[in-house]
Amino acid sequence: MTIGEMMSTKLSYFNFPFWRAEPSRIALHIAGIDWTDERPNREMFMAMKQSGTLPFGQLPVLEIQGVSYGQSNAIARYCGRLANLYPTDALQALRVDELMSAPEDLMIYLGATMRETDPERKLELRRAFAQERLTPWLVHIENRLLLNQESDFAVGDSMTMADLTLWRVIRWLNDGILDGVPKGIADGHLRLQRLVCAVEDHEGVQSWQNRETN
Ligand SMILES: N[C@@H](CCC(=O)N[C@@H](CS)C(=O)NCC(=O)O)C(=O)O
């Protein structure tokens, strides 16, 4: 291992701002550490997978000093700690974890719609997902957020990894990106909308979005 590899931190994920990796990218940016933002394409991902270096055969992967770690929420918590975006208090951390875990429930059902190859059947599955799974999920999230009176963020008075995660999930599901999931499906949830605005107004998030990429 070279000195560079020993000192390095590298986060690898596909080139889109998905909730499994973007919150960790932003946390590393806010932490101000030196890190590499690797964005493999499909071909590179297949090569990584075949080389056996991905701990769970999937992305995201965080490499620290030449050792790779998987599982998006574990990575997010680690990056969150570096950036002070994850509570030290156990109960506050439980509240953050609860909200960070919730998107996995959606992924169980969405996965089946992603794998469907027949376009009509895919749309049917997506509509059912939106109505039967996403709609009640949004109500649960809204109700959990209403418990926090301290700020527009999810837990306590400042931004945490729960906010970054929910923000990316909502942007993805609310912006008409997924065929069959109606654009604006979360618009009626005003507490959630306040969270989205608070995240987008956050200095660290703005600095990430305005960064120079070349
Ligand atoms: N439980 C894992 C799931 C990761 C996952 O599903 N990654 C997807 C991309 S979002 C992936 O690598 N898919 C390609 C594959 O499984 O071959 C985590 O939380 O990181």
Short mmCIF file of C-alpha atoms and ligand atoms in Angstrom, two decimals:
data_model
loop_
_atom_site.label_atom_id
_atom_site.label_comp_id
_atom_site.label_asym_id
_atom_site.label_seq_id
_atom_site.Cartn_x
_atom_site.Cartn_y
_atom_site.Cartn_z
CA MET A 1 0.00 0.00 0.00
CA THR A 2 1.35 3.43 -0.90
CA ILE A 3 1.46 6.34 1.59
CA GLY A 4 -1.25 8.03 -0.48
CA GLU A 5 -3.54 4.99 -0.14
CA MET A 6 -2.88 4.77 3.60
CA MET A 7 -4.00 8.34 4.15
CA SER A 8 -6.83 8.36 1.67
CA THR A 9 -10.60 8.49 2.03
CA LYS A 10 -12.59 7.64 -1.09
CA LEU A 11 -16.34 7.38 -1.52
CA SER A 12 -17.50 5.48 -4.60
CA TYR A 13 -21.00 5.66 -5.99
CA PHE A 14 -22.71 6.12 -9.35
CA ASN A 15 -22.90 9.62 -10.81
CA PHE A 16 -26.24 10.72 -9.42
CA PRO A 17 -27.33 12.30 -6.13
CA PHE A 18 -29.11 9.25 -4.75
CA TRP A 19 -29.98 9.08 -1.02
CA ARG A 20 -27.63 6.14 -0.50
CA ALA A 21 -24.53 8.24 -1.18
CA GLU A 22 -25.23 11.96 -1.61
CA PRO A 23 -25.72 12.63 2.14
CA SER A 24 -22.30 11.07 2.81
CA ARG A 25 -20.69 13.08 -0.01
CA ILE A 26 -22.13 16.27 1.49
CA ALA A 27 -21.02 15.30 5.00
CA LEU A 28 -17.44 14.70 3.79
CA HIS A 29 -17.57 18.06 2.03
CA ILE A 30 -18.83 19.79 5.19
CA ALA A 31 -16.22 17.97 7.32
CA GLY A 32 -13.60 19.66 5.16
CA ILE A 33 -11.39 16.59 4.92
CA ASP A 34 -9.41 15.59 1.88
CA TRP A 35 -11.39 12.87 0.06
CA THR A 36 -11.94 11.46 -3.39
CA ASP A 37 -15.40 11.53 -4.94
CA GLU A 38 -15.29 8.50 -7.23
CA ARG A 39 -18.21 8.02 -9.62
CA PRO A 40 -17.87 4.73 -11.47
CA ASN A 41 -19.87 4.08 -14.60
CA ARG A 42 -21.60 0.73 -15.13
CA GLU A 43 -18.55 -0.81 -16.75
CA MET A 44 -16.25 0.26 -13.92
CA PHE A 45 -18.77 -0.98 -11.39
CA MET A 46 -18.87 -4.43 -13.02
CA ALA A 47 -15.06 -4.56 -12.93
CA MET A 48 -15.08 -3.59 -9.22
CA LYS A 49 -17.71 -6.21 -8.52
CA GLN A 50 -15.78 -8.93 -10.33
CA SER A 51 -12.53 -8.02 -8.63
CA GLY A 52 -14.13 -8.98 -5.29
CA THR A 53 -13.14 -5.72 -3.60
CA LEU A 54 -16.70 -4.58 -2.84
CA PRO A 55 -17.58 -5.82 0.67
CA PHE A 56 -21.20 -6.58 -0.29
CA GLY A 57 -20.87 -6.55 -4.08
CA GLN A 58 -22.68 -3.21 -4.14
CA LEU A 59 -22.19 0.54 -3.96
CA PRO A 60 -21.75 2.83 -2.11
CA VAL A 61 -18.34 1.89 -0.75
CA LEU A 62 -16.19 4.01 1.51
CA GLU A 63 -12.48 3.30 1.40
CA ILE A 64 -10.39 4.51 4.32
CA GLN A 65 -6.65 3.96 4.34
CA GLY A 66 -6.95 1.17 1.80
CA VAL A 67 -9.79 -0.69 3.59
CA SER A 68 -13.29 -0.78 2.07
CA TYR A 69 -16.55 -0.49 3.98
CA GLY A 70 -20.10 -1.00 2.68
CA GLN A 71 -23.74 -0.32 3.64
CA SER A 72 -25.01 3.17 2.98
CA ASN A 73 -26.35 3.97 6.44
CA ALA A 74 -23.18 2.80 8.19
CA ILE A 75 -21.17 4.98 5.82
CA ALA A 76 -23.57 7.90 6.35
CA ARG A 77 -23.27 7.66 10.13
CA TYR A 78 -19.46 7.61 9.93
CA CYS A 79 -19.36 10.61 7.57
CA GLY A 80 -22.00 12.35 9.69
CA ARG A 81 -19.81 11.98 12.77
CA LEU A 82 -16.88 13.56 10.95
CA ALA A 83 -19.05 16.53 9.98
CA ASN A 84 -20.87 16.90 13.29
CA LEU A 85 -24.13 15.95 11.56
CA TYR A 86 -24.82 12.94 13.77
CA PRO A 87 -25.82 13.34 17.44
CA THR A 88 -23.57 12.19 20.27
CA ASP A 89 -26.62 11.83 22.52
CA ALA A 90 -27.98 8.25 22.32
CA LEU A 91 -31.65 9.21 22.20
CA GLN A 92 -31.12 11.88 19.58
CA ALA A 93 -29.13 9.34 17.57
CA LEU A 94 -32.03 6.89 17.82
CA ARG A 95 -34.35 9.53 16.38
CA VAL A 96 -31.92 10.19 13.54
CA ASP A 97 -31.42 6.47 12.88
CA GLU A 98 -35.16 5.85 12.77
CA LEU A 99 -35.59 8.36 9.96
CA MET A 100 -32.43 7.24 8.14
CA SER A 101 -33.72 3.65 8.15
CA ALA A 102 -37.20 4.42 6.87
CA PRO A 103 -36.31 4.68 3.14
CA GLU A 104 -35.25 1.01 3.17
CA ASP A 105 -38.94 0.10 3.60
CA LEU A 106 -39.69 1.83 0.32
CA MET A 107 -36.78 0.17 -1.47
CA ILE A 108 -38.18 -3.29 -0.73
CA TYR A 109 -41.24 -2.49 -2.83
CA LEU A 110 -39.56 -0.26 -5.38
CA GLY A 111 -36.99 -2.94 -6.18
CA ALA A 112 -39.67 -5.13 -7.76
CA THR A 113 -40.80 -2.25 -9.99
CA MET A 114 -37.20 -1.58 -11.08
CA ARG A 115 -36.67 -5.18 -12.15
CA GLU A 116 -39.91 -5.37 -14.19
CA THR A 117 -39.07 -5.28 -17.89
CA ASP A 118 -42.60 -4.99 -19.35
CA PRO A 119 -43.25 -1.18 -19.51
CA GLU A 120 -47.01 -1.40 -18.92
CA ARG A 121 -46.67 -3.75 -16.00
CA LYS A 122 -43.89 -1.51 -14.62
CA LEU A 123 -46.23 1.50 -14.68
CA GLU A 124 -48.96 -0.51 -12.97
CA LEU A 125 -46.54 -1.59 -10.24
CA ARG A 126 -45.30 1.99 -9.80
CA ARG A 127 -48.85 3.34 -9.47
CA ALA A 128 -49.63 0.69 -6.88
CA PHE A 129 -46.39 1.52 -5.07
CA ALA A 130 -47.27 5.24 -5.01
CA GLN A 131 -50.78 4.63 -3.70
CA GLU A 132 -50.32 1.72 -1.34
CA ARG A 133 -46.78 2.21 -0.04
CA LEU A 134 -45.47 5.71 -0.62
CA THR A 135 -48.63 7.62 0.37
CA PRO A 136 -48.88 6.06 3.86
CA TRP A 137 -45.07 6.25 4.26
CA LEU A 138 -45.19 10.00 3.69
CA VAL A 139 -47.89 10.36 6.36
CA HIS A 140 -45.74 8.44 8.85
CA ILE A 141 -42.72 10.62 8.07
CA GLU A 142 -44.75 13.82 8.36
CA ASN A 143 -46.06 12.70 11.76
CA ARG A 144 -42.57 11.85 13.01
CA LEU A 145 -41.27 15.25 11.88
CA LEU A 146 -44.11 17.06 13.65
CA LEU A 147 -42.66 15.76 16.94
CA ASN A 148 -39.70 18.10 16.54
CA GLN A 149 -40.67 21.61 17.58
CA GLU A 150 -37.11 22.88 17.85
CA SER A 151 -36.49 23.68 14.18
CA ASP A 152 -37.51 22.82 10.63
CA PHE A 153 -34.95 20.00 10.69
CA ALA A 154 -35.94 16.46 11.65
CA VAL A 155 -34.23 16.19 15.03
CA GLY A 156 -33.14 18.97 17.37
CA ASP A 157 -32.15 22.44 16.26
CA SER A 158 -29.63 21.73 13.53
CA MET A 159 -29.21 19.66 10.37
CA THR A 160 -28.38 15.96 10.76
CA MET A 161 -27.87 13.01 8.41
CA ALA A 162 -31.60 12.29 8.76
CA ASP A 163 -32.37 15.58 7.01
CA LEU A 164 -29.92 14.96 4.20
CA THR A 165 -31.31 11.45 3.68
CA LEU A 166 -34.96 12.48 3.70
CA TRP A 167 -34.23 15.44 1.44
CA ARG A 168 -32.66 13.21 -1.23
CA VAL A 169 -35.47 10.64 -0.94
CA ILE A 170 -38.17 13.30 -1.27
CA ARG A 171 -36.45 15.07 -4.15
CA TRP A 172 -36.21 11.75 -5.97
CA LEU A 173 -39.80 10.64 -5.36
CA ASN A 174 -41.48 14.05 -5.60
CA ASP A 175 -39.81 15.49 -8.68
CA GLY A 176 -41.43 13.23 -11.29
CA ILE A 177 -38.22 11.28 -11.88
CA LEU A 178 -39.80 7.84 -11.48
CA ASP A 179 -42.40 6.92 -14.10
CA GLY A 180 -45.72 6.12 -12.46
CA VAL A 181 -44.99 8.09 -9.27
CA PRO A 182 -46.92 11.38 -9.61
CA LYS A 183 -44.84 14.55 -9.48
CA GLY A 184 -45.65 16.52 -6.32
CA ILE A 185 -46.88 13.47 -4.38
CA ALA A 186 -45.32 14.90 -1.19
CA ASP A 187 -46.38 18.52 -1.75
CA GLY A 188 -49.25 18.35 0.76
CA HIS A 189 -46.89 17.44 3.58
CA LEU A 190 -45.96 20.90 4.74
CA ARG A 191 -43.62 19.87 7.57
CA LEU A 192 -41.65 17.76 5.14
CA GLN A 193 -41.54 20.65 2.69
CA ARG A 194 -40.14 22.87 5.45
CA LEU A 195 -37.40 20.30 6.02
CA VAL A 196 -36.55 20.29 2.30
CA CYS A 197 -36.28 24.11 2.31
CA ALA A 198 -34.16 24.10 5.47
CA VAL A 199 -31.71 21.62 3.93
CA GLU A 200 -31.51 23.57 0.66
CA ASP A 201 -30.85 26.78 2.61
CA HIS A 202 -28.07 25.17 4.66
CA GLU A 203 -24.69 26.80 4.03
CA GLY A 204 -22.87 23.47 3.72
CA VAL A 205 -25.39 22.09 1.24
CA GLN A 206 -25.23 25.26 -0.83
CA SER A 207 -21.46 25.18 -0.79
CA TRP A 208 -21.58 21.56 -2.04
CA GLN A 209 -24.04 22.42 -4.79
CA ASN A 210 -22.02 25.45 -5.89
CA ARG A 211 -18.66 23.65 -5.77
CA GLU A 212 -16.49 23.63 -8.80
CA THR A 213 -16.38 20.25 -10.48
CA ASN A 214 -13.80 19.77 -13.17
N1 LIG B 1 -27.87 -2.45 1.67
C1 LIG B 1 -27.02 -1.80 0.72
C2 LIG B 1 -27.75 -1.73 -0.61
C3 LIG B 1 -26.86 -1.11 -1.67
C4 LIG B 1 -27.48 -1.18 -3.04
O1 LIG B 1 -28.60 -1.66 -3.25
N2 LIG B 1 -26.71 -0.66 -4.02
C5 LIG B 1 -27.13 -0.70 -5.39
C6 LIG B 1 -27.07 0.69 -5.99
S1 LIG B 1 -28.22 1.78 -5.21
C7 LIG B 1 -26.17 -1.57 -6.17
O2 LIG B 1 -24.98 -1.55 -5.92
N3 LIG B 1 -26.73 -2.30 -7.14
C8 LIG B 1 -25.97 -3.09 -8.05
C9 LIG B 1 -25.90 -4.53 -7.67
O3 LIG B 1 -26.43 -4.93 -6.61
O4 LIG B 1 -25.32 -5.28 -8.47
C10 LIG B 1 -26.65 -0.40 1.22
O5 LIG B 1 -27.39 0.15 2.04
O6 LIG B 1 -25.61 0.13 0.82
#
